[in-house]
CSV table of N, CA and C in Angstrom, one decimal:
chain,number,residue,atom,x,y,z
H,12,UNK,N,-97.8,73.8,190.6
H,12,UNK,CA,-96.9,74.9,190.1
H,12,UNK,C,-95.6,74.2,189.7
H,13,UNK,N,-95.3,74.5,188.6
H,13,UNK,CA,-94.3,73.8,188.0
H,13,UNK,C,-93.1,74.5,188.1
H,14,UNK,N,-91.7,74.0,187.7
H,14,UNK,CA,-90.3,74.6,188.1
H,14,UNK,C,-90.4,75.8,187.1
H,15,UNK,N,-90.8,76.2,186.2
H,15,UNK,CA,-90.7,77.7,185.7
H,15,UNK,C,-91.6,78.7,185.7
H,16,UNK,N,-92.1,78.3,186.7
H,16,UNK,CA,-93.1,79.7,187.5
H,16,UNK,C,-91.9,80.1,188.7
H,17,UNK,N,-90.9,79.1,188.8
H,17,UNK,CA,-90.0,79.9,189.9
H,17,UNK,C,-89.4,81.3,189.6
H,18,UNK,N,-89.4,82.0,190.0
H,18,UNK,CA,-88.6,83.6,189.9
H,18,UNK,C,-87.5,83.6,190.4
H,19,UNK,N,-86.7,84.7,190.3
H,19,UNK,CA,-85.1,85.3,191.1
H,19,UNK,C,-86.3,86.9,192.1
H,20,UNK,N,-86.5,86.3,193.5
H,20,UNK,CA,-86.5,87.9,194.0
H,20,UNK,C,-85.4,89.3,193.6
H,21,UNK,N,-86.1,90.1,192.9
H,21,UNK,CA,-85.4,91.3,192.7
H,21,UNK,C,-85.1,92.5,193.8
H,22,UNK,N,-86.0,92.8,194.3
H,22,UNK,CA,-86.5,94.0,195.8
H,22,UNK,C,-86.4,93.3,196.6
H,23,UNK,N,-86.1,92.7,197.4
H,23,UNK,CA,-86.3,91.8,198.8
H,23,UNK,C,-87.0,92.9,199.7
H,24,UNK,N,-86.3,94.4,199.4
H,24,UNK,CA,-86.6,95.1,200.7
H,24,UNK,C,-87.8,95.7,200.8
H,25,UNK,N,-88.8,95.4,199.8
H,25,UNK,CA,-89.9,95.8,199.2
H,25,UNK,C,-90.8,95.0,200.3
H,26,UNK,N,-90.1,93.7,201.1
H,26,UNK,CA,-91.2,92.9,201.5
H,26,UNK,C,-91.2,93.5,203.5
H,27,UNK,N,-92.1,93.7,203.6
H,27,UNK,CA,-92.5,93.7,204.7
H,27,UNK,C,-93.6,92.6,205.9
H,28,UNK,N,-94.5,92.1,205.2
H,28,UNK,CA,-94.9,91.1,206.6
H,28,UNK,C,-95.2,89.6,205.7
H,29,UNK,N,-94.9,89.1,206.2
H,29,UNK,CA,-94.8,87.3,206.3
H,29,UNK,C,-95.7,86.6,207.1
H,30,UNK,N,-96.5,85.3,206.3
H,30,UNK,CA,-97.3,84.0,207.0
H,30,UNK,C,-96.7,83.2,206.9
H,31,UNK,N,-96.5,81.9,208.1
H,31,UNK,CA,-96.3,80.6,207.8
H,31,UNK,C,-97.0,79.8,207.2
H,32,UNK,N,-98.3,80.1,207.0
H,32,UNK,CA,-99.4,79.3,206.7
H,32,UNK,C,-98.8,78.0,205.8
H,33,UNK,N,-99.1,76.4,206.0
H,33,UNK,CA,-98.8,75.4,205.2
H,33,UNK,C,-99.7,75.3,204.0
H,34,UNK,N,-98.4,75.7,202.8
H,34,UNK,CA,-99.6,75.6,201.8
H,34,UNK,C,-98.8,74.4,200.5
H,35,UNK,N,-97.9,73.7,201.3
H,35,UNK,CA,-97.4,72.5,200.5
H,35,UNK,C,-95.6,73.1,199.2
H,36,UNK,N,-95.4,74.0,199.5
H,36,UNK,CA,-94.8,74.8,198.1
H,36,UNK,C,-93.2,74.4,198.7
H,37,UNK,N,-92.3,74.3,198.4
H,37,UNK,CA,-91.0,73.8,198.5
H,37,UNK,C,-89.8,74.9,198.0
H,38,UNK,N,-89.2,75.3,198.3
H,38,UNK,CA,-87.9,75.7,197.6
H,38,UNK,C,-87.3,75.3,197.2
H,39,UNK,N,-86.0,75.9,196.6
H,39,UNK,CA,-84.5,75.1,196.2
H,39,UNK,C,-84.3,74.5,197.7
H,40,UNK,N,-83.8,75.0,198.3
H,40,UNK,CA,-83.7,74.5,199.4
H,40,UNK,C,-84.0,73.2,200.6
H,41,UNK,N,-85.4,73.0,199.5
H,41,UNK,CA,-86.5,71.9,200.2
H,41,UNK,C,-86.7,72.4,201.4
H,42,UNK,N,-87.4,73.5,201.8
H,42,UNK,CA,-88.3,73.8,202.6
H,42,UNK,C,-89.2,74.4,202.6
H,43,UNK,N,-89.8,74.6,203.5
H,43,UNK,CA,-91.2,75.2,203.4
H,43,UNK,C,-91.5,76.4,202.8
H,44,UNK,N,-91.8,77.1,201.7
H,44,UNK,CA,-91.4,78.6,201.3
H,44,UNK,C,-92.5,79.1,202.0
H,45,UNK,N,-92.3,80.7,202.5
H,45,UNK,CA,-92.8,81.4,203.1
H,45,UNK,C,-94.0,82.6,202.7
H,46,UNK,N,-95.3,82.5,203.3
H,46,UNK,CA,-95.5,83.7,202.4
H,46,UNK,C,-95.5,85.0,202.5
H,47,UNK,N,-95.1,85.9,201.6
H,47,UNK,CA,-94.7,87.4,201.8
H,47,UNK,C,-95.4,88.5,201.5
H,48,UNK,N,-95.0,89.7,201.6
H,48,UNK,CA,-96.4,90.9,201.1
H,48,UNK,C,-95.2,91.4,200.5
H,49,UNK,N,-95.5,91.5,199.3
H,49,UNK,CA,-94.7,93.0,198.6
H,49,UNK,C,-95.4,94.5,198.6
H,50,UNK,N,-95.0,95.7,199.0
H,50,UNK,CA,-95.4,96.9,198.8
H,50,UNK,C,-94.9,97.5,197.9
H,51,UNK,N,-94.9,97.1,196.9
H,51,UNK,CA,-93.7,97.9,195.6
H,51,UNK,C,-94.7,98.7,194.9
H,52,UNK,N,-95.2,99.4,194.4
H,52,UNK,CA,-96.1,100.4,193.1
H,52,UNK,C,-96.8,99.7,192.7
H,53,UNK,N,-95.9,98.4,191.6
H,53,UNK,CA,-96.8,98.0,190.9
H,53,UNK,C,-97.3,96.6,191.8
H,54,UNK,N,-97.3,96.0,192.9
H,54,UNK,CA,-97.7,95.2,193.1
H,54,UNK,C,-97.7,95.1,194.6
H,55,UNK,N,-99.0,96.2,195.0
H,55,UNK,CA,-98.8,96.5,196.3
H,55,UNK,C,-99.6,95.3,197.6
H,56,UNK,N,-99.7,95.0,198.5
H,56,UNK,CA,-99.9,93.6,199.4
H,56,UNK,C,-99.9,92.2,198.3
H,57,UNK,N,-99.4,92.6,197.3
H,57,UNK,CA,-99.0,91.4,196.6
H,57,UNK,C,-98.4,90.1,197.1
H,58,UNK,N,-98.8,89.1,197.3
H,58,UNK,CA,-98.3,88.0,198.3
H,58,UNK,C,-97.4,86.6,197.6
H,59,UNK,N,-96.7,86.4,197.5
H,59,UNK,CA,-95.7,85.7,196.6
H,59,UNK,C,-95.0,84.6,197.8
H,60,UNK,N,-94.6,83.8,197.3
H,60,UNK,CA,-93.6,82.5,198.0
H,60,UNK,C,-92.2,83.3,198.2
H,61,UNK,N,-91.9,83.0,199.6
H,61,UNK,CA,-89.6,82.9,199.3
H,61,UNK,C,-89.5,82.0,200.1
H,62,UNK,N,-87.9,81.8,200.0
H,62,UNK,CA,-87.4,80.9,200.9
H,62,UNK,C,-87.1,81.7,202.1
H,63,UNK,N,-87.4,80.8,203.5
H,63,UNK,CA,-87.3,81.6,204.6
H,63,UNK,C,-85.8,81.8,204.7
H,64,UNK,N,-84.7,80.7,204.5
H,64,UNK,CA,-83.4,80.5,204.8
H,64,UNK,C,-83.5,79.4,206.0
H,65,UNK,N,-82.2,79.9,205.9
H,65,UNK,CA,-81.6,78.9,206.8
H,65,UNK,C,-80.4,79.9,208.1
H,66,UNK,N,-80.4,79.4,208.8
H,66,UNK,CA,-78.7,80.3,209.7
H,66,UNK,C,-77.9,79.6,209.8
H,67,UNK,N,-76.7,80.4,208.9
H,67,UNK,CA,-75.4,79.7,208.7
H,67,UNK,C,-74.7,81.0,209.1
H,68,UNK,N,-73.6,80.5,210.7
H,68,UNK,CA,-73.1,81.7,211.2
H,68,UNK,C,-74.1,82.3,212.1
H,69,UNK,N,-73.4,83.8,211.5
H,69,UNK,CA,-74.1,85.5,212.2
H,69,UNK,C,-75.0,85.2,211.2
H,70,UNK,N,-75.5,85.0,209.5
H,70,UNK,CA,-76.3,85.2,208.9
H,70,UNK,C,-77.3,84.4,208.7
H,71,UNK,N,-78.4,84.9,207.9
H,71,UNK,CA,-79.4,84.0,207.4
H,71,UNK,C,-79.1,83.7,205.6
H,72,UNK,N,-79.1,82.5,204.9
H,72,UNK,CA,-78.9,82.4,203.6
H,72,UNK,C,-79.9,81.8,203.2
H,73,UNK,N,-80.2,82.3,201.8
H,73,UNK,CA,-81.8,81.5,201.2
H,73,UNK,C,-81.1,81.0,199.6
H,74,UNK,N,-82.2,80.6,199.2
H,74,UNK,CA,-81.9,80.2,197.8
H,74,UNK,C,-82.7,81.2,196.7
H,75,UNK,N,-83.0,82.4,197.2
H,75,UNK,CA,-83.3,83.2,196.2
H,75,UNK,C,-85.0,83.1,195.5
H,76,UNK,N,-85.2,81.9,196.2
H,76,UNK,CA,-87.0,81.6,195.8
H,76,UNK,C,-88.3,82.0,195.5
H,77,UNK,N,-88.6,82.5,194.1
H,77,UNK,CA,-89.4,83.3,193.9
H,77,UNK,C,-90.8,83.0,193.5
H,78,UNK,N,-91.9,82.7,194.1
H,78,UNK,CA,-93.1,82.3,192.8
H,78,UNK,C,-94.5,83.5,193.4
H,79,UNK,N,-95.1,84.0,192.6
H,79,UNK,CA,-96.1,84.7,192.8
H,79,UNK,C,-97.0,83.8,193.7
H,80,UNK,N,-97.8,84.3,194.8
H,80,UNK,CA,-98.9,83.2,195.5
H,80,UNK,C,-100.3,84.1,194.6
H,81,UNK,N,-100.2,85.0,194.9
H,81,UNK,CA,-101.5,85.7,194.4
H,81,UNK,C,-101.5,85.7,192.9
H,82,UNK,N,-102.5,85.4,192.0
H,82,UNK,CA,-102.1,85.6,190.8
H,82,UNK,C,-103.1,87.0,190.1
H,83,UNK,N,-103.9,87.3,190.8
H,83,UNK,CA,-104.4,88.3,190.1
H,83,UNK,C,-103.8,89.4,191.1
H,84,UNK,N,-103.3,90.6,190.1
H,84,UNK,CA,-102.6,91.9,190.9
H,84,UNK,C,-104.5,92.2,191.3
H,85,UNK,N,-104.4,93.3,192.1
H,85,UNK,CA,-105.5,94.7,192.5
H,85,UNK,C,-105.5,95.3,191.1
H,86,UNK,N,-106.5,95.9,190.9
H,86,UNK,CA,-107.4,96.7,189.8
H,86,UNK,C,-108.2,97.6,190.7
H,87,UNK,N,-108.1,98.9,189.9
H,87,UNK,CA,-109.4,100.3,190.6
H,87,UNK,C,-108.7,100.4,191.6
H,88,UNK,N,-109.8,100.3,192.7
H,88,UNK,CA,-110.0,101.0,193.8
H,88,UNK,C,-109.9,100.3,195.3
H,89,UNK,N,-109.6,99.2,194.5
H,89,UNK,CA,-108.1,98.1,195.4
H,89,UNK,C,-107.4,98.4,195.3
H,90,UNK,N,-107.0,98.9,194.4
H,90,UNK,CA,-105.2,99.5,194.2
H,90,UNK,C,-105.0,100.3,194.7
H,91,UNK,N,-105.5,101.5,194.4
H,91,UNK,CA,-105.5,102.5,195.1
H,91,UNK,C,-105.6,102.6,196.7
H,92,UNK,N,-106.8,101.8,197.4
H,92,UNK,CA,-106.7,101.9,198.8
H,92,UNK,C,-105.6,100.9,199.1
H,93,UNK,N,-104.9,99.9,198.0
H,93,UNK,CA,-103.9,99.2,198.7
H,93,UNK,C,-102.5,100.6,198.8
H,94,UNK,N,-102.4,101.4,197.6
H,94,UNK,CA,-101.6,102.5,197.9
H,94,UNK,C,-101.3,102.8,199.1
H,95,UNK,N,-102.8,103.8,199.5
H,95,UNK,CA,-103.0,104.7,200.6
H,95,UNK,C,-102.8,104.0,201.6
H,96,UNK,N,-102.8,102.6,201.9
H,96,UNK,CA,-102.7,101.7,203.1
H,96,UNK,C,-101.4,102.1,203.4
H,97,UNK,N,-100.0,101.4,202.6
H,97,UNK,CA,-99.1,101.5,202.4
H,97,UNK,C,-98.9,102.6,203.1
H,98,UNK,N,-99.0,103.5,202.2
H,98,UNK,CA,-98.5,105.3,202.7
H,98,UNK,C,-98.9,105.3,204.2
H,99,UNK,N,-99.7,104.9,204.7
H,99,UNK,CA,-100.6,105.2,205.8
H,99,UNK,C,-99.4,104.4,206.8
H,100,UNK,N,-99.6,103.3,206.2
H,100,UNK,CA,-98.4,102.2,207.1
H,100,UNK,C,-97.0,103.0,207.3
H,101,UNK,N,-96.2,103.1,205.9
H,101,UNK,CA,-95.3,103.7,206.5
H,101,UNK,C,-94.9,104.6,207.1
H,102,UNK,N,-96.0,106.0,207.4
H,102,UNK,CA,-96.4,106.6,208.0
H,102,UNK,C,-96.0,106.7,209.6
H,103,UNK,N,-96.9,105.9,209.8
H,103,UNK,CA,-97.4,104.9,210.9
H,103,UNK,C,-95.9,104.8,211.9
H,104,UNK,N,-95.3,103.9,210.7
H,104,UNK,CA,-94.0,103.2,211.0
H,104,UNK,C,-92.9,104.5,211.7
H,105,UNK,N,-93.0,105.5,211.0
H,105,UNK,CA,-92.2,106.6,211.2
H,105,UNK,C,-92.3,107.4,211.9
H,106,UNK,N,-93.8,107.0,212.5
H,106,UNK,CA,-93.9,107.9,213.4
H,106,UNK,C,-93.5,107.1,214.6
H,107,UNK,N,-93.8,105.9,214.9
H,107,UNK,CA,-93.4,104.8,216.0
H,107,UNK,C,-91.8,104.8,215.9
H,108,UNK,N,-90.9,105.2,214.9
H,108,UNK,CA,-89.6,105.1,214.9
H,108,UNK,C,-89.3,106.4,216.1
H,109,UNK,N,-89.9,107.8,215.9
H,109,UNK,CA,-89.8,108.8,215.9
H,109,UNK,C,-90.0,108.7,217.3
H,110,UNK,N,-91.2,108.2,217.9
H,110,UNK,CA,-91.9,108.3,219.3
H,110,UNK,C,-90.7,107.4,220.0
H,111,UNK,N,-90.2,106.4,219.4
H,111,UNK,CA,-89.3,105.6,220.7
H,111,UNK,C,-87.9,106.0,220.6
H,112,UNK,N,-87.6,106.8,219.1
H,112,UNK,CA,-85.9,107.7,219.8
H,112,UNK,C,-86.4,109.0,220.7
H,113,UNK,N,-87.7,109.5,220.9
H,113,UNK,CA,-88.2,110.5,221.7
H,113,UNK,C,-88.1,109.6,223.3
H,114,UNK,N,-88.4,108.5,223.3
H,114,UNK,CA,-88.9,108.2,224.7
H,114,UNK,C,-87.2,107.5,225.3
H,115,UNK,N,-86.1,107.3,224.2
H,115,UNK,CA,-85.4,106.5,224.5
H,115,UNK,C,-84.3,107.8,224.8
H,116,UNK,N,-84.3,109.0,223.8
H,116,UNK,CA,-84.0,110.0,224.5
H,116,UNK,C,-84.5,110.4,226.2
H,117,UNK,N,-85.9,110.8,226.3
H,117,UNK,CA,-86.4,111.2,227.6
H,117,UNK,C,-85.6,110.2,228.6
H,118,UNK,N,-85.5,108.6,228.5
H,118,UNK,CA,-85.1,107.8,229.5
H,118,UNK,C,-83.7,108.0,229.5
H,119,UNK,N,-82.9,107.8,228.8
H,119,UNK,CA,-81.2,108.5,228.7
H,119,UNK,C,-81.1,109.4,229.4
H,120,UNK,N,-81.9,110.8,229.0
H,120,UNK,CA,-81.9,112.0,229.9
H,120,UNK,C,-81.8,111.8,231.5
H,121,UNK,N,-82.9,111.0,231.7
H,121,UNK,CA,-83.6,111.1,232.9
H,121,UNK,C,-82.7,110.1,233.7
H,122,UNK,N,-81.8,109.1,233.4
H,122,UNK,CA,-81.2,108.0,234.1
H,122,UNK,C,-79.6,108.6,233.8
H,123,UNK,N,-79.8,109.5,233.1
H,123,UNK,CA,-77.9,110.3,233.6
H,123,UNK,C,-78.0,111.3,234.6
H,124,UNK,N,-79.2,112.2,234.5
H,124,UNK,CA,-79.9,113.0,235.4
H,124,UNK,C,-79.6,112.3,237.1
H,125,UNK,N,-80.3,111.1,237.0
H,125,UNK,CA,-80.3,110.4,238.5
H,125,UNK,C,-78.5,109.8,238.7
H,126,UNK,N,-77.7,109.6,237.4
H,126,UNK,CA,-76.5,109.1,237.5
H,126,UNK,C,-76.0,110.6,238.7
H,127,UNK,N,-76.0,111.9,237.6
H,127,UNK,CA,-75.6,112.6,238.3
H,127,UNK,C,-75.5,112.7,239.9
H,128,UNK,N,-76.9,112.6,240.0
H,128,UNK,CA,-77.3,113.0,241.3
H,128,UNK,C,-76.6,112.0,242.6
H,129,UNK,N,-76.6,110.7,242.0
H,129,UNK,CA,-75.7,109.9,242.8
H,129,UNK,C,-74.2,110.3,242.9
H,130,UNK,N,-73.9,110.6,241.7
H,130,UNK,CA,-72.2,110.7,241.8
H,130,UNK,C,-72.1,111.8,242.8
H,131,UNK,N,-72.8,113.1,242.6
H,131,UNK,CA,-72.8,114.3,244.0
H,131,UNK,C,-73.1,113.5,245.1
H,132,UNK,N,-73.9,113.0,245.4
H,132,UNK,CA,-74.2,112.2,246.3
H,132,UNK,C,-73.3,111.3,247.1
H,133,UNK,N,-72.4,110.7,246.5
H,133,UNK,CA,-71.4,109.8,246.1
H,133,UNK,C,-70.3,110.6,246.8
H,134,UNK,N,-69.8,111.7,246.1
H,134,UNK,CA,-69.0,112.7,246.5
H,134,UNK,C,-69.2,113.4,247.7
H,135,UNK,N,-70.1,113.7,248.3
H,135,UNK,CA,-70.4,114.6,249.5
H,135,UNK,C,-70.1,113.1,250.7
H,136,UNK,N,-70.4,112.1,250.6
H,136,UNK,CA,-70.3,110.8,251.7
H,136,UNK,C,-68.4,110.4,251.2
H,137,UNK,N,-68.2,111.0,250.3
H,137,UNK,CA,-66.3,110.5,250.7
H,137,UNK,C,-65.9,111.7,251.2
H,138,UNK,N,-66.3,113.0,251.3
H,138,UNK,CA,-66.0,113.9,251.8
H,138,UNK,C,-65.5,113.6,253.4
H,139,UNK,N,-67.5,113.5,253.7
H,139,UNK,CA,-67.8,113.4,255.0
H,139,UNK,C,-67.0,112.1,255.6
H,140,UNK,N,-66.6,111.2,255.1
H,140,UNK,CA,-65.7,109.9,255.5
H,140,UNK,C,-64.2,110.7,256.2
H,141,UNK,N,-64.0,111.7,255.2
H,141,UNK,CA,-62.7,112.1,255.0
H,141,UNK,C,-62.3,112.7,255.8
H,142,UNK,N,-63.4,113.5,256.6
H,142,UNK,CA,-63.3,114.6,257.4
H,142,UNK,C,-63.3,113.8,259.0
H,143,UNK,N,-64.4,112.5,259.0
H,143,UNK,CA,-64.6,111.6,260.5
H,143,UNK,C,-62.9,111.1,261.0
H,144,UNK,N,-62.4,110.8,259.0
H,144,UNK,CA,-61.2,110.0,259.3
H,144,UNK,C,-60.6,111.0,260.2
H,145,UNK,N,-60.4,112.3,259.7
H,145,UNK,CA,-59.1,113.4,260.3
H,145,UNK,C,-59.4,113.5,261.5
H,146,UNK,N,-60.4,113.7,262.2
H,146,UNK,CA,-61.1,113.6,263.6
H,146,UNK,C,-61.1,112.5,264.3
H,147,UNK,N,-61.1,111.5,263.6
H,147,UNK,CA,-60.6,110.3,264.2
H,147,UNK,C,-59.4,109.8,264.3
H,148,UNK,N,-58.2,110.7,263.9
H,148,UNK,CA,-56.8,110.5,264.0
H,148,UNK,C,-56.5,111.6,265.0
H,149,UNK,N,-57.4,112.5,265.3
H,149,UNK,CA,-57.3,113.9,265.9
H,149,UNK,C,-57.1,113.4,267.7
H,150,UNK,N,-58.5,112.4,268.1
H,150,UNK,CA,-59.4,112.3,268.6
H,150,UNK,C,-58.2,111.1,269.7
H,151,UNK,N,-57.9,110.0,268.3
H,151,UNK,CA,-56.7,109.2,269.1
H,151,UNK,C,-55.6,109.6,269.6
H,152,UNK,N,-55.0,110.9,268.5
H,152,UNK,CA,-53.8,111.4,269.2
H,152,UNK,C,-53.8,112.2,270.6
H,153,UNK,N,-55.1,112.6,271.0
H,153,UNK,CA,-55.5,112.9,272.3
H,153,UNK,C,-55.4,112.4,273.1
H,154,UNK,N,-56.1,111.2,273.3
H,154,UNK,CA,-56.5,110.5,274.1
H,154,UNK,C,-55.1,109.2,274.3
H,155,UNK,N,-53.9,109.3,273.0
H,155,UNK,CA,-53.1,109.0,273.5
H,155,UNK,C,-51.9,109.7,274.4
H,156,UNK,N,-52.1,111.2,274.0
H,156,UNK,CA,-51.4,112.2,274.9
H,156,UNK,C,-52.0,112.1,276.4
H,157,UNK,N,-53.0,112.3,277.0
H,157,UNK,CA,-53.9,111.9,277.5
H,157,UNK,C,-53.3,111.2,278.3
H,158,UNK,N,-53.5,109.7,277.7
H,158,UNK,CA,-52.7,108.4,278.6
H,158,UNK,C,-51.7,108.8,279.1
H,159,UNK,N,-50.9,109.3,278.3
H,159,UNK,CA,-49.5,109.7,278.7
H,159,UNK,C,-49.1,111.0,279.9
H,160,UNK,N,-50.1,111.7,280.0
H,160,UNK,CA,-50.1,112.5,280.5
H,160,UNK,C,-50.7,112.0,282.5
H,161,UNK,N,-51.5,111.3,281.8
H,161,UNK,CA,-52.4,110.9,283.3
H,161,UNK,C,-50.4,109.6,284.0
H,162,UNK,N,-50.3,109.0,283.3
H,162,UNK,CA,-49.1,108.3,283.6
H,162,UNK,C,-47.8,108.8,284.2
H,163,UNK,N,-47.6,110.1,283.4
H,163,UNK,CA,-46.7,110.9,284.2
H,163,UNK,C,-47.3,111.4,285.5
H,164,UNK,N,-48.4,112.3,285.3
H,164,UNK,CA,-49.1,112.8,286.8
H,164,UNK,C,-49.1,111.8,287.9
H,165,UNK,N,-49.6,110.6,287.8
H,165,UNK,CA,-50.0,109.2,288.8
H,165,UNK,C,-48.6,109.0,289.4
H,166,UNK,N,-47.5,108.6,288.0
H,166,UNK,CA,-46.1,109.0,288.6
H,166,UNK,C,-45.7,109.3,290.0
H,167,UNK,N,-45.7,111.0,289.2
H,167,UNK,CA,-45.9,111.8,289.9
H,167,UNK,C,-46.0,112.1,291.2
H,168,UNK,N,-47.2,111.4,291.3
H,168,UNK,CA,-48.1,111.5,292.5
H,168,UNK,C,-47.5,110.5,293.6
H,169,UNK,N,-47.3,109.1,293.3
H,169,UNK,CA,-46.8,107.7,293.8
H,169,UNK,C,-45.2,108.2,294.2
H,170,UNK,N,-44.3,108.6,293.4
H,170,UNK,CA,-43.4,109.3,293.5
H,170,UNK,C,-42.8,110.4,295.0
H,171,UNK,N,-44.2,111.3,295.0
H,171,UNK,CA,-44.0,112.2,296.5
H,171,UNK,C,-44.4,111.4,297.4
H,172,UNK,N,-45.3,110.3,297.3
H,172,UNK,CA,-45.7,109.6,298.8
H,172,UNK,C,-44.7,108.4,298.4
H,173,UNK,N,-44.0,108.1,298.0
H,173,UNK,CA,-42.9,107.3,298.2
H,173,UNK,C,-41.6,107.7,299.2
């Protein structure tokens, strides 16, 4: 494959699933180009070369590397079931998007649900702390009257037989 079979990818976002398979092909970049499925209309599981990139940073950068791998498109009744595939896939896809903000919902629900129930929870045991405390300030001021009281009586008492 010579340097003017290379392309500029137009759709990038057309591509959905990728092989590493070694099949010798190079980028600008000198490496290994990757191979890709396009789903676009006219060239549907159509399998073409890109460059995978590289990570520079937060991003990935490529050199833009384009070559068809498949050279014959679908005709008849390949095309068509490669269509309905597609449709079927994205389908698919939307419904799996759909089922996990459903389940990701249910779990949110259910783990603020148990949040709650701790924080009441949570709240009824500082209560109850609150209430031992006042009873236990109750409980000492007694039993320091108490002291005091038995001290005076003993007094008291040592006092007349004195």
């Amino acid at each position: 494959m010579s340097q003017g079979d290379n392309f500029q990818s137009v759709n990038s976002e057309s591509v959905i699933s990728s092989s590493s398979t070694d099949h010798g092909v190079h980028c600008a970049c000198n490496r290994t180009a990757r191979i890709q499925r396009a789903w676009t209309r006219d060239n549907p599981e159509g399998r073409f070369l890109g460059c995978k990139g590289r990570r520079v940073g937060n991003k990935y950068v490529n050199c833009k590397f384009f070559q068809w791998f498949d050279m014959e498109p679908p005709y008849g009744w390949q095309y068509l079931a490669l269509l309905e595939a597609r449709g079927i896939i994205r389908e698919q896809k939307e419904e799996i998007e759909n089922l996990r903000d459903q389940v990701s919902k249910q779990i949110s629900t259910y783990f603020l649900q148990k949040l709650d129930e701790k924080n009441e929870e949570c709240q009824a045991l500082k209560r109850q702390v609150l209430v031992l405390s006042k009873r236990t300030l109750v409980l000492r001021n007694v039993l320091a009257a108490s002291s005091v009281g038995f001290v005076v009586v003993l007094g008291g008492i040592i006092g007349l037989y004195a």
